[in-house]
Amino acid sequence: MYNKTKYLIAGDRALVMEFGNCISEEINEKIRAMTIAIETKNIEGVVELVPTYRSLMVHYNPLIIEYTVLLTTLQALEEELENIELPAPQIIEIPTLYGGDYGPDIETVAQHNALTVEEVIQTHTSGEYLIYMLGFTPGFPYLGGMDKKIATPRLQSPRTKIKGGSVGIAGSQTGIYSIDSPGGWQLIGWTPVKLYDENAEKPILLKAGNYIKFKEIDEKEYKRIAPSINDGTYQCKSYPKAQGGGVIG
Amino acid sequence: MMELINVNPILKHKGVGLLGKIKVFKSGLLTLIQDKGRKGYQQYGVPVSGVMDDFSYRIANVLVGNHEGEAVIESTLVGPGIEFLEEGVMAITGGNLSPEINGKPIPMWKSIFVKPGDRLNFKAIKTGCRSYIAFAGGIDVPKIMGSRATYTRGNIGGYEGRALKSGDMIHIGEADKPLRELVGNWIHQEIYSYSNTVEARVVPGPQEDAFTDEGIHTFYNSEYAVTNECDRMGYRLTGDKIQHQDGGDIISDGIAMGAIQIPGHGMPIIMMADRQTTGGYTKIANVIAVDLPKIAQAKPGDKIVFKKVSIEEAHSLLKEVEEKISNLKQQCISRKVIKTREFNLKINGKAYAVSVDEIKS
């Protein structure tokens, strides 16, 4: 993390607060704090906030707020950050079917790491994964914190279509395809939960700064929850992350 | 006070509350329902999309008496064919793709009355790249995440998430005023001209320090050509290679409209309406808001030169353009019909019903 946050001009209607030049939980926590602080302050003329790995983009309307006013307001807010009480990040449980047709590459992952399929699932479900940011496709989470024990290189030749909800591994990253798209990740499972549903009241399930945890389900459990997922009433289990516990794995 | 005479056909329906319908009979190259874009969802990875040329879009809505944020049709290079199934009022702004109704050229930057069976067509491209077609009452498609904009890559919004094609029927919303009062609005558009060489003013980008002095000098002193790889997501340019200090990759961060990315190959890419929300390439500069419409109207082969301005200059230029737009809006709103006279004329044996409005200017 930089000693002094960089305020960078990003066009005449956005500025970037850059907190560092690496991917770290510490920086992400600061971004989350700043995002909450700005949202709470409700600064007139701030249009939209986009948190990313190591920075926060603040879109603004210069016809409503002058650049210098915005700059000093943000700097003052940053000074006060320590005094702001942050709610604990949420952990969202993602029910996941592992292996078989749902995760055709799980044996590749097991073999690559000299583990059994069971051990891969056990390792993958034990982690709490920080959502650094969303992007690539609507609702796609860039996750951190996967155990290197199950790291596996991408497929040599990417698939042309991967079903939305597919859970995969690429190198030391894990992720969930939010919509049908091409891709080269090793697929180990699939969640019936929709990360992106344009007709839902909240079209995007996840939010940067929160965590996800995968929970293994079987066919029987899938059949039980399928109707409520389909009619939009299913709610993923979510709870505040225990503070000070660090990231498992 | 000066008086203007405006000739209107007699409208069958004079009241408010008429819902229109149009039918696409020719798709055009890329015909999309767009509005000012999807705001507030970039943090979830949903691109803003929306119109490329915000100025022409807003004026088109102003001319037909709409709120500035109503959905319009954006057509690119080759315009669509549209048949009107009800009477209505429309206006076309932006690049000149030679619009005509029933085979007769029609003026741009002017609100025009259309009757059932009228067919709008486009001939050859004359200036610019994109035309905006606004309809009094706006286009009535469902809002997805607060917007009617089409994002084709994600199959989101607009008409079934895709470009319009032959056979599509589109509903037009309810106009706020009687159609008669909306006909004949026009502006003499002199804020933007669409030339084949564009001077794009920019503010320095968030990664300007990732370039050598020579690289920055190259960027501001060369002419770049728009390549064939230019779409709503971004414009790839070609010209003198821009030198980095140490490569073109960064840890992904946010991308504003008009951001100029320079990947490792050293050629600029201007990020436009359908840009992804985040990206991992160095951004040398950002086109300022008032010059984005010029980029939106550039097409393959056109040349772009970049000129640096300060953020203060960019904002004062933005205020100037906003004032001009609000003046134009005022002119359209305050245009009042003082007196209407109706005539029945016979020309070459055919009967015409004509009304003449005297309007206050």
Coordinates of C-alpha atoms in Angstrom, one line a residue:
Chain A
M1 CA 0.0 0.0 0.0
Y2 CA 1.2 3.5 -0.8
N3 CA 2.0 5.8 2.1
K4 CA 0.0 8.5 0.3
T5 CA -3.0 7.6 -1.8
K6 CA -2.7 8.8 -5.4
Y7 CA -5.6 10.8 -6.8
L8 CA -5.4 10.4 -10.6
I9 CA -7.4 12.2 -13.2
A10 CA -9.2 9.6 -15.4
G11 CA -11.0 11.8 -17.9
D12 CA -13.1 14.9 -17.1
R13 CA -15.8 12.9 -15.4
A14 CA -13.9 10.3 -13.3
L15 CA -11.0 10.2 -10.9
V16 CA -9.2 7.2 -9.5
M17 CA -8.0 6.8 -5.9
E18 CA -5.1 4.4 -6.2
F19 CA -4.0 2.9 -2.9
G20 CA -1.2 0.7 -4.0
N21 CA 0.4 -1.3 -6.8
C22 CA -0.3 -4.9 -5.8
I23 CA -3.2 -7.2 -5.0
S24 CA -3.6 -7.5 -1.3
E25 CA -6.4 -7.9 1.2
E26 CA -5.2 -4.8 3.1
I27 CA -5.7 -2.6 0.1
N28 CA -9.0 -4.2 -0.7
E29 CA -10.2 -3.5 2.8
K30 CA -9.3 0.2 2.4
I31 CA -11.2 0.3 -0.9
R32 CA -14.2 -1.2 0.8
A33 CA -13.9 1.3 3.6
M34 CA -13.6 4.2 1.2
T35 CA -16.5 3.0 -0.9
I36 CA -18.8 2.8 2.2
A37 CA -17.6 6.2 3.4
I38 CA -18.4 7.8 0.1
E39 CA -21.8 6.1 -0.1
T40 CA -22.6 7.2 3.4
K41 CA -21.5 10.8 2.8
N42 CA -23.8 10.8 -0.2
I43 CA -21.8 13.5 -2.0
E44 CA -24.0 15.3 -4.5
G45 CA -22.5 14.9 -8.0
V46 CA -20.9 11.5 -7.4
V47 CA -22.5 9.3 -9.9
E48 CA -21.0 5.9 -9.5
L49 CA -18.2 4.0 -7.7
V50 CA -16.1 1.2 -9.3
P51 CA -13.9 -0.7 -6.8
T52 CA -11.1 -2.7 -8.4
Y53 CA -8.0 -4.6 -7.2
R54 CA -6.0 -1.7 -6.0
S55 CA -8.1 1.4 -6.7
L56 CA -11.5 3.0 -6.6
M57 CA -12.8 4.9 -9.6
V58 CA -15.2 7.7 -8.7
H59 CA -17.4 8.8 -11.6
Y60 CA -18.8 12.3 -11.1
N61 CA -20.8 15.0 -12.8
P62 CA -18.6 18.1 -13.1
L63 CA -21.6 20.2 -13.8
I64 CA -22.7 19.4 -10.2
I65 CA -19.5 19.2 -8.3
E66 CA -16.2 20.9 -9.2
Y67 CA -13.1 18.8 -9.4
T68 CA -11.3 20.6 -6.7
V69 CA -14.2 20.4 -4.3
L70 CA -14.6 16.7 -5.0
L71 CA -10.9 16.2 -4.5
T72 CA -10.8 17.9 -1.1
T73 CA -14.0 16.2 0.0
L74 CA -12.5 12.8 -0.8
Q75 CA -9.2 13.6 0.8
A76 CA -11.0 14.7 4.0
L77 CA -13.0 11.5 4.0
E78 CA -9.9 9.5 3.6
E79 CA -8.4 11.2 6.7
E80 CA -11.5 10.2 8.7
L81 CA -11.5 6.6 7.5
E82 CA -10.2 5.3 10.8
N83 CA -13.1 6.7 12.6
I84 CA -15.7 5.0 10.5
E85 CA -17.1 1.8 11.8
L86 CA -17.3 -0.7 9.1
P87 CA -19.8 -3.5 9.0
A88 CA -18.1 -6.9 8.8
P89 CA -18.0 -8.2 5.2
Q90 CA -20.6 -10.9 4.4
I91 CA -19.8 -14.5 3.5
I92 CA -22.2 -15.8 0.9
E93 CA -22.5 -19.6 0.6
I94 CA -22.6 -20.9 -2.9
P95 CA -24.3 -24.3 -3.2
T96 CA -22.1 -26.3 -5.6
L97 CA -22.4 -29.7 -7.4
Y98 CA -18.9 -31.0 -7.8
G99 CA -17.5 -33.4 -10.5
G100 CA -19.3 -35.5 -13.1
D101 CA -20.9 -33.5 -15.9
Y102 CA -21.0 -30.5 -13.6
G103 CA -17.2 -30.4 -13.2
P104 CA -15.6 -32.4 -16.0
D105 CA -12.0 -31.4 -15.2
I106 CA -12.0 -32.2 -11.5
E107 CA -10.0 -35.4 -12.1
T108 CA -7.4 -33.4 -14.1
V109 CA -7.1 -31.0 -11.1
A110 CA -6.8 -34.0 -8.7
Q111 CA -4.2 -35.7 -10.8
H112 CA -2.2 -32.5 -11.4
N113 CA -1.9 -32.0 -7.6
A114 CA -1.6 -35.7 -6.6
L115 CA -4.9 -35.5 -4.7
T116 CA -8.1 -37.5 -4.7
V117 CA -11.2 -35.9 -6.0
E118 CA -12.6 -35.8 -2.5
E119 CA -9.5 -33.9 -1.3
V120 CA -10.0 -31.4 -4.1
I121 CA -13.6 -30.8 -3.0
Q122 CA -12.6 -30.6 0.6
T123 CA -9.9 -28.1 -0.1
H124 CA -12.1 -26.0 -2.4
T125 CA -15.0 -25.8 0.1
S126 CA -12.8 -25.0 3.1
G127 CA -11.7 -21.6 1.8
E128 CA -13.3 -18.2 2.2
Y129 CA -12.7 -16.3 -1.0
L130 CA -12.4 -12.5 -1.0
I131 CA -14.3 -10.9 -3.9
Y132 CA -11.7 -8.4 -5.0
M133 CA -13.9 -7.0 -7.8
L134 CA -16.5 -7.9 -10.4
G135 CA -15.9 -7.7 -14.1
F136 CA -15.2 -9.6 -17.3
T137 CA -18.9 -10.4 -17.6
P138 CA -21.8 -9.1 -15.6
G139 CA -21.5 -10.5 -12.1
F140 CA -18.2 -12.4 -12.6
P141 CA -16.2 -12.3 -9.3
Y142 CA -12.4 -12.0 -9.2
L143 CA -11.7 -14.1 -6.2
G144 CA -8.6 -14.3 -4.0
G145 CA -7.4 -16.8 -1.4
M146 CA -7.4 -20.2 -3.1
D147 CA -5.2 -22.9 -1.6
K148 CA -2.2 -23.5 -3.9
K149 CA -2.7 -27.2 -3.2
I150 CA -5.3 -27.3 -5.9
A151 CA -3.8 -24.8 -8.4
T152 CA -3.9 -26.1 -12.0
P153 CA -3.0 -24.4 -15.3
R154 CA -5.7 -23.4 -17.7
L155 CA -6.9 -25.7 -20.4
Q156 CA -4.6 -25.9 -23.4
S157 CA -7.5 -25.1 -25.7
P158 CA -10.4 -23.1 -24.2
R159 CA -13.9 -24.3 -24.5
T160 CA -16.1 -22.2 -26.8
K161 CA -19.1 -22.3 -24.5
I162 CA -19.2 -22.8 -20.8
K163 CA -22.5 -22.8 -18.9
G164 CA -23.1 -19.9 -16.6
G165 CA -22.7 -21.1 -13.0
S166 CA -19.6 -23.3 -13.8
V167 CA -17.0 -23.2 -11.1
G168 CA -13.4 -23.4 -12.3
I169 CA -9.8 -23.1 -11.5
A170 CA -7.2 -21.2 -13.5
G171 CA -3.7 -21.2 -12.1
S172 CA -4.0 -20.3 -8.4
Q173 CA -7.4 -18.5 -9.0
T174 CA -10.9 -19.9 -8.6
G175 CA -14.0 -18.4 -10.0
I176 CA -17.6 -18.8 -11.2
Y177 CA -18.7 -18.1 -14.7
S178 CA -21.6 -15.7 -14.3
I179 CA -23.1 -16.2 -17.7
D180 CA -22.6 -18.6 -20.6
S181 CA -19.3 -17.6 -22.2
P182 CA -16.2 -19.1 -23.8
G183 CA -13.3 -19.8 -21.4
G184 CA -10.3 -21.9 -20.5
W185 CA -10.7 -22.6 -16.8
Q186 CA -10.6 -26.2 -15.4
L187 CA -14.2 -26.9 -14.5
I188 CA -14.6 -28.6 -11.2
G189 CA -18.3 -28.0 -10.4
W190 CA -21.4 -26.0 -11.1
T191 CA -23.8 -23.9 -9.0
P192 CA -27.5 -23.6 -9.9
V193 CA -27.5 -20.2 -8.2
K194 CA -27.7 -17.3 -10.6
L195 CA -24.9 -14.8 -10.3
Y196 CA -26.6 -12.6 -12.8
D197 CA -30.3 -12.5 -13.4
E198 CA -31.5 -9.4 -15.2
N199 CA -35.1 -9.7 -14.0
A200 CA -34.2 -10.1 -10.4
E201 CA -34.7 -7.2 -8.0
K202 CA -31.0 -7.4 -7.3
P203 CA -29.7 -8.5 -10.7
I204 CA -26.2 -9.2 -9.4
L205 CA -25.7 -11.6 -6.5
L206 CA -22.2 -10.6 -5.3
K207 CA -20.5 -7.4 -4.3
A208 CA -16.8 -6.5 -4.1
G209 CA -15.4 -6.7 -0.6
N210 CA -17.5 -9.6 0.5
Y211 CA -16.5 -13.2 0.6
I212 CA -17.9 -16.4 -0.9
K213 CA -17.7 -19.9 0.4
F214 CA -18.5 -23.0 -1.7
K215 CA -20.8 -25.6 -0.1
E216 CA -21.0 -29.0 -1.6
I217 CA -24.5 -30.2 -2.4
D218 CA -25.8 -33.4 -3.9
E219 CA -28.4 -34.1 -6.6
K220 CA -31.1 -34.5 -3.9
E221 CA -30.3 -31.1 -2.4
Y222 CA -30.2 -29.6 -5.9
K223 CA -33.7 -30.9 -6.7
R224 CA -34.9 -29.5 -3.4
I225 CA -33.7 -26.0 -4.0
A226 CA -34.2 -25.9 -7.8
P227 CA -37.8 -24.6 -7.7
S228 CA -37.0 -21.7 -5.4
I229 CA -34.0 -20.8 -7.6
N230 CA -36.2 -20.9 -10.7
D231 CA -38.9 -18.7 -9.2
G232 CA -36.4 -16.2 -7.8
T233 CA -37.1 -16.8 -4.1
Y234 CA -34.0 -18.7 -3.3
Q235 CA -31.7 -16.8 -0.9
C236 CA -28.1 -17.9 -0.5
K237 CA -27.1 -18.4 3.1
S238 CA -25.1 -15.4 4.2
Y239 CA -23.5 -14.3 7.4
P240 CA -20.9 -11.8 8.7
K241 CA -17.3 -12.9 8.4
A242 CA -15.6 -13.6 11.7
Q243 CA -13.2 -10.7 12.3
G244 CA -9.5 -11.3 12.9
G245 CA -9.7 -14.9 11.7
G246 CA -7.7 -14.3 8.6
V247 CA -8.3 -16.3 5.5
I248 CA -8.5 -20.0 5.6
G249 CA -6.2 -21.8 3.2
Chain B
M1 CA -40.9 40.1 -32.6
M2 CA -40.2 37.9 -35.6
E3 CA -42.8 35.4 -36.6
L4 CA -42.2 32.1 -38.3
I5 CA -44.6 30.2 -40.4
N6 CA -44.7 26.5 -40.1
V7 CA -46.7 24.3 -42.4
N8 CA -48.1 21.1 -40.9
P9 CA -50.4 18.5 -42.3
I10 CA -53.6 18.1 -40.4
L11 CA -53.3 15.4 -37.9
K12 CA -55.9 12.7 -37.5
H13 CA -55.4 12.5 -33.8
K14 CA -54.9 15.8 -32.1
G15 CA -54.9 14.8 -28.5
V16 CA -52.2 13.4 -26.2
G17 CA -52.3 9.7 -25.5
L18 CA -51.6 8.2 -28.9
L19 CA -49.4 5.2 -28.9
G20 CA -47.4 4.5 -32.0
K21 CA -45.9 1.5 -33.6
I22 CA -43.1 1.1 -36.1
K23 CA -42.0 -1.8 -38.1
V24 CA -38.4 -2.5 -39.3
F25 CA -38.3 -3.7 -42.9
K26 CA -34.5 -3.4 -43.4
S27 CA -32.1 -4.0 -40.6
G28 CA -29.3 -1.7 -41.6
L29 CA -25.7 -2.5 -40.5
L30 CA -26.1 -2.1 -36.8
T31 CA -29.4 -0.6 -35.6
L32 CA -29.8 -0.4 -31.9
I33 CA -32.1 0.9 -29.3
Q34 CA -30.0 3.1 -27.0
D35 CA -30.4 5.6 -24.2
K36 CA -28.0 7.4 -22.0
G37 CA -26.8 4.1 -20.6
R38 CA -26.9 1.8 -17.6
K39 CA -25.6 3.8 -14.6
G40 CA -24.6 2.3 -11.3
Y41 CA -23.8 -1.2 -12.4
Q42 CA -20.2 -0.9 -13.4
Q43 CA -19.2 -2.1 -10.0
Y44 CA -21.0 -5.3 -10.8
G45 CA -19.2 -5.7 -14.2
V46 CA -22.1 -4.5 -16.3
P47 CA -20.9 -2.1 -19.0
V48 CA -22.6 1.3 -19.3
S49 CA -23.4 1.0 -23.1
G50 CA -25.9 3.6 -24.2
V51 CA -25.4 6.0 -27.1
M52 CA -22.0 6.7 -28.6
D53 CA -22.8 10.4 -29.6
D54 CA -24.4 11.8 -26.5
F55 CA -24.9 15.3 -28.1
S56 CA -26.8 14.2 -31.2
Y57 CA -28.9 11.8 -29.0
R58 CA -29.9 14.6 -26.6
I59 CA -30.8 17.0 -29.4
A60 CA -32.9 14.4 -31.2
N61 CA -35.0 14.0 -28.0
V62 CA -35.2 17.7 -27.5
L63 CA -36.5 18.2 -31.1
V64 CA -39.4 15.8 -30.6
G65 CA -40.3 17.2 -27.2
N66 CA -39.0 14.2 -25.2
H67 CA -37.1 14.1 -22.0
E68 CA -33.4 13.9 -22.8
G69 CA -33.1 10.4 -21.5
E70 CA -35.7 8.7 -23.7
A71 CA -34.6 5.7 -25.8
V72 CA -33.8 6.3 -29.5
I73 CA -32.5 4.3 -32.4
E74 CA -28.8 4.5 -33.1
S75 CA -27.9 3.5 -36.6
T76 CA -24.4 3.0 -37.9
L77 CA -23.0 3.6 -41.4
V78 CA -25.9 1.9 -43.2
G79 CA -29.3 3.0 -41.9
P80 CA -32.4 0.8 -41.4
G81 CA -35.7 0.8 -43.2
I82 CA -38.6 1.7 -40.9
E83 CA -42.3 1.8 -41.7
F84 CA -44.6 3.9 -39.5
L85 CA -47.8 2.1 -38.6
E86 CA -49.3 5.1 -36.8
E87 CA -48.9 8.8 -37.1
G88 CA -46.1 10.3 -35.1
V89 CA -43.3 12.8 -34.9
M90 CA -39.6 12.0 -35.4
A91 CA -36.3 13.7 -35.8
I92 CA -32.9 12.5 -37.1
T93 CA -29.6 13.9 -35.9
G94 CA -26.0 13.0 -35.9
G95 CA -24.1 11.7 -38.9
N96 CA -25.8 12.2 -42.3
L97 CA -26.8 8.8 -43.7
S98 CA -29.1 10.5 -46.3
P99 CA -32.5 9.9 -44.7
E100 CA -35.6 9.9 -46.9
I101 CA -39.3 9.2 -46.5
N102 CA -41.1 7.5 -49.3
G103 CA -38.1 8.1 -51.5
K104 CA -37.9 11.9 -50.8
P105 CA -34.9 13.3 -48.9
I106 CA -35.9 14.8 -45.5
P107 CA -34.0 17.4 -43.5
M108 CA -32.0 16.4 -40.4
W109 CA -32.0 18.2 -37.0
K110 CA -35.7 18.9 -37.5
S111 CA -38.9 17.3 -36.1
I112 CA -41.0 15.8 -38.9
F113 CA -44.6 14.5 -39.0
V114 CA -45.1 11.0 -40.3
K115 CA -48.3 9.2 -41.2
P116 CA -49.2 5.5 -41.3
G117 CA -47.5 3.8 -44.2
D118 CA -44.6 6.3 -44.4
R119 CA -41.4 4.5 -45.0
L120 CA -38.1 5.9 -43.7
N121 CA -35.0 4.8 -45.6
F122 CA -31.4 5.8 -45.8
K123 CA -29.2 6.2 -48.8
A124 CA -25.5 6.7 -48.8
I125 CA -23.4 8.0 -46.0
K126 CA -22.5 11.7 -46.4
T127 CA -20.9 12.8 -43.1
G128 CA -20.2 11.2 -39.8
C129 CA -20.9 7.6 -38.9
R130 CA -24.0 7.3 -36.7
S131 CA -27.5 8.7 -37.0
Y132 CA -30.0 9.1 -34.1
I133 CA -33.7 8.7 -34.7
A134 CA -35.9 9.9 -31.9
F135 CA -39.7 9.5 -31.8
A136 CA -42.0 11.7 -29.8
G137 CA -42.9 9.6 -26.8
G138 CA -39.7 7.6 -26.9
I139 CA -39.2 3.9 -27.6
D140 CA -41.2 1.7 -25.3
V141 CA -39.1 -1.4 -24.4
P142 CA -38.6 -2.7 -20.9
K143 CA -35.9 -1.1 -18.8
I144 CA -33.3 -3.5 -17.7
M145 CA -31.2 -2.3 -14.7
G146 CA -32.7 1.1 -15.1
S147 CA -32.0 1.5 -18.8
R148 CA -33.3 0.6 -22.2
A149 CA -29.8 0.6 -23.8
T150 CA -28.8 -2.4 -25.8
Y151 CA -25.6 -4.2 -24.9
T152 CA -25.3 -6.8 -27.6
R153 CA -22.3 -8.7 -26.2
G154 CA -24.2 -9.5 -23.0
N155 CA -27.5 -9.8 -24.7
I156 CA -28.9 -7.1 -22.3
G157 CA -31.6 -4.5 -22.8
G158 CA -33.0 -2.8 -25.9
Y159 CA -35.1 -5.1 -28.1
E160 CA -34.4 -8.7 -26.9
G161 CA -30.8 -7.7 -26.2
R162 CA -29.9 -7.5 -29.9
A163 CA -29.7 -5.3 -32.9
L164 CA -32.9 -4.7 -34.8
K165 CA -33.7 -6.8 -37.8
S166 CA -36.4 -6.9 -40.5
G167 CA -39.8 -7.8 -39.1
D168 CA -39.3 -6.3 -35.6
M169 CA -42.3 -4.3 -34.4
I170 CA -41.5 -1.6 -31.9
H171 CA -43.8 0.4 -29.7
I172 CA -43.5 4.1 -29.3
G173 CA -44.5 5.7 -26.0
E174 CA -47.0 8.4 -25.3
A175 CA -45.9 12.0 -26.3
D176 CA -46.2 14.6 -23.6
K177 CA -47.8 17.1 -25.9
P178 CA -50.2 16.9 -28.9
L179 CA -48.1 15.9 -31.9
R180 CA -48.9 19.1 -33.8
E181 CA -47.0 21.1 -31.2
L182 CA -44.0 19.0 -31.7
V183 CA -43.7 19.3 -35.5
G184 CA -41.3 21.7 -37.1
N185 CA -38.8 22.1 -34.3
W186 CA -35.4 22.5 -35.9
I187 CA -31.9 23.7 -35.0
H188 CA -29.0 24.9 -37.0
Q189 CA -26.4 22.6 -35.6
E190 CA -23.1 24.3 -35.6
I191 CA -21.5 22.9 -32.4
Y192 CA -20.1 19.8 -34.2
S193 CA -18.9 19.3 -37.7
Y194 CA -18.0 15.9 -38.9
S195 CA -14.7 16.2 -40.6
N196 CA -12.4 13.4 -41.7
T197 CA -9.7 14.7 -39.4
V198 CA -10.7 14.9 -35.8
E199 CA -8.9 17.0 -33.2
A200 CA -9.7 15.2 -30.0
R201 CA -8.9 17.2 -26.8
V202 CA -7.7 15.0 -24.0
V203 CA -6.7 15.3 -20.3
P204 CA -3.7 13.2 -19.2
G205 CA -4.5 9.7 -18.2
P206 CA -4.0 7.9 -14.9
Q207 CA -0.9 6.0 -16.2
E208 CA 0.8 8.9 -18.1
D209 CA 3.9 8.1 -16.1
A210 CA 4.1 4.6 -17.6
F211 CA 5.4 6.2 -20.8
T212 CA 8.7 7.6 -21.9
D213 CA 8.9 11.4 -22.7
E214 CA 9.4 10.3 -26.3
G215 CA 6.3 8.1 -26.1
I216 CA 4.2 11.0 -24.9
H217 CA 5.7 13.3 -27.5
T218 CA 4.8 10.8 -30.2
F219 CA 1.2 10.5 -28.9
Y220 CA 0.6 14.3 -29.1
N221 CA 2.4 14.9 -32.3
S222 CA 1.3 12.1 -34.6
E223 CA -1.8 11.5 -36.6
Y224 CA -3.6 8.3 -35.9
A225 CA -5.9 6.6 -38.4
V226 CA -9.1 4.8 -37.3
T227 CA -8.8 1.1 -38.3
N228 CA -11.5 -1.3 -39.3
E229 CA -11.5 -2.6 -35.8
C230 CA -13.7 0.1 -34.4
D231 CA -16.9 -0.6 -32.8
R232 CA -19.1 0.4 -29.9
M233 CA -16.6 -1.1 -27.5
G234 CA -13.5 0.7 -28.7
Y235 CA -11.6 2.3 -31.6
R236 CA -8.3 0.7 -32.5
L237 CA -6.0 3.3 -34.1
T238 CA -2.9 2.9 -36.1
G239 CA 0.1 5.3 -36.4
D240 CA 3.4 6.0 -34.8
K241 CA 4.2 3.5 -32.0
I242 CA 4.0 4.9 -28.5
Q243 CA 6.9 3.9 -26.2
H244 CA 6.3 2.6 -22.7
Q245 CA 8.8 2.8 -19.8
D246 CA 8.2 -0.8 -18.9
G247 CA 5.4 -2.5 -20.8
G248 CA 1.7 -1.8 -21.3
D249 CA 0.2 -4.0 -18.6
I250 CA -1.1 -2.8 -15.2
I251 CA -3.3 -4.4 -12.5
S252 CA -6.8 -4.0 -13.8
D253 CA -8.6 -0.8 -12.9
G254 CA -11.7 1.2 -13.9
I255 CA -12.1 2.5 -17.5
A256 CA -13.9 5.8 -18.2
M257 CA -15.6 6.5 -21.5
G258 CA -13.0 7.9 -23.9
A259 CA -10.0 6.4 -22.0
I260 CA -7.1 5.9 -24.4
Q261 CA -5.4 2.5 -23.6
I262 CA -2.0 1.8 -25.0
P263 CA -1.3 -2.0 -24.8
G264 CA 2.2 -3.4 -25.3
H265 CA 2.0 -3.0 -29.1
G266 CA 2.0 0.8 -28.6
M267 CA -1.1 1.6 -30.7
P268 CA -4.0 3.6 -29.1
I269 CA -7.4 2.1 -28.4
I270 CA -10.1 4.6 -27.5
M271 CA -12.6 3.0 -25.1
M272 CA -16.3 3.8 -26.0
A273 CA -19.8 3.1 -24.8
D274 CA -19.7 -0.7 -24.7
R275 CA -16.2 -0.8 -23.1
Q276 CA -15.7 -3.4 -20.4
T277 CA -15.8 -2.0 -16.9
T278 CA -12.2 -2.7 -16.0
G279 CA -9.1 -3.3 -17.9
G280 CA -5.4 -4.0 -17.5
Y281 CA -3.7 -1.7 -20.0
T282 CA -1.9 1.6 -19.4
K283 CA -4.1 4.7 -20.2
I284 CA -2.1 7.6 -21.6
A285 CA -5.0 10.1 -21.8
N286 CA -8.7 10.4 -21.9
V287 CA -10.8 12.2 -24.5
I288 CA -12.8 15.0 -22.8
A289 CA -16.6 14.7 -22.7
V290 CA -17.4 17.4 -25.3
D291 CA -15.1 15.8 -27.9
L292 CA -16.5 12.3 -27.5
P293 CA -19.2 12.9 -30.1
K294 CA -16.5 13.6 -32.6
I295 CA -14.9 10.2 -31.9
A296 CA -18.4 8.6 -32.0
Q297 CA -18.9 10.0 -35.5
A298 CA -15.4 8.9 -36.8
K299 CA -15.2 5.9 -39.1
P300 CA -12.5 3.7 -40.5
G301 CA -9.9 5.7 -42.4
D302 CA -10.6 9.0 -40.5
K303 CA -7.7 10.6 -38.8
I304 CA -7.4 11.6 -35.2
V305 CA -4.9 14.0 -33.6
F306 CA -4.8 14.5 -29.8
K307 CA -4.4 17.8 -28.0
K308 CA -3.8 18.1 -24.3
V309 CA -6.0 20.4 -22.2
S310 CA -6.3 20.9 -18.5
I311 CA -9.1 19.4 -16.4
E312 CA -10.3 23.0 -15.8
E313 CA -10.4 23.8 -19.5
A314 CA -12.3 20.5 -20.1
H315 CA -14.9 21.5 -17.5
S316 CA -15.4 25.0 -18.8
L317 CA -15.8 23.6 -22.3
L318 CA -18.4 21.2 -21.0
K319 CA -20.3 24.0 -19.3
E320 CA -20.3 26.0 -22.6
V321 CA -21.8 23.1 -24.5
E322 CA -24.3 22.4 -21.8
E323 CA -25.5 26.1 -22.0
K324 CA -25.9 25.8 -25.7
I325 CA -27.9 22.6 -25.3
S326 CA -30.1 24.2 -22.7
N327 CA -30.7 27.3 -25.0
L328 CA -31.7 25.0 -27.8
K329 CA -34.0 23.2 -25.5
Q330 CA -35.5 26.4 -24.4
Q331 CA -36.2 27.5 -28.0
C332 CA -38.0 24.2 -28.6
I333 CA -40.1 24.4 -25.4
S334 CA -41.0 28.0 -25.7
R335 CA -42.0 27.7 -29.3
K336 CA -45.7 28.5 -29.1
V337 CA -48.4 28.4 -31.7
I338 CA -50.0 31.8 -31.8
K339 CA -52.6 31.1 -34.4
T340 CA -53.6 28.2 -36.6
R341 CA -55.3 28.6 -39.9
E342 CA -56.6 25.6 -41.8
F343 CA -57.0 25.4 -45.6
N344 CA -58.3 22.8 -48.0
L345 CA -56.2 23.0 -51.1
K346 CA -56.6 21.3 -54.4
I347 CA -53.4 20.6 -56.3
N348 CA -53.5 18.8 -59.7
G349 CA -57.0 17.6 -58.8
K350 CA -55.9 16.1 -55.5
A351 CA -57.2 17.4 -52.2
Y352 CA -54.9 18.4 -49.4
A353 CA -55.8 19.6 -46.0
V354 CA -53.2 22.0 -44.8
S355 CA -52.9 23.9 -41.5
V356 CA -50.6 26.8 -41.1
D357 CA -49.3 27.6 -37.6
E358 CA -47.9 31.0 -36.7
I359 CA -45.3 30.5 -34.1
K360 CA -43.5 32.8 -31.7
S361 CA -39.8 32.7 -32.1

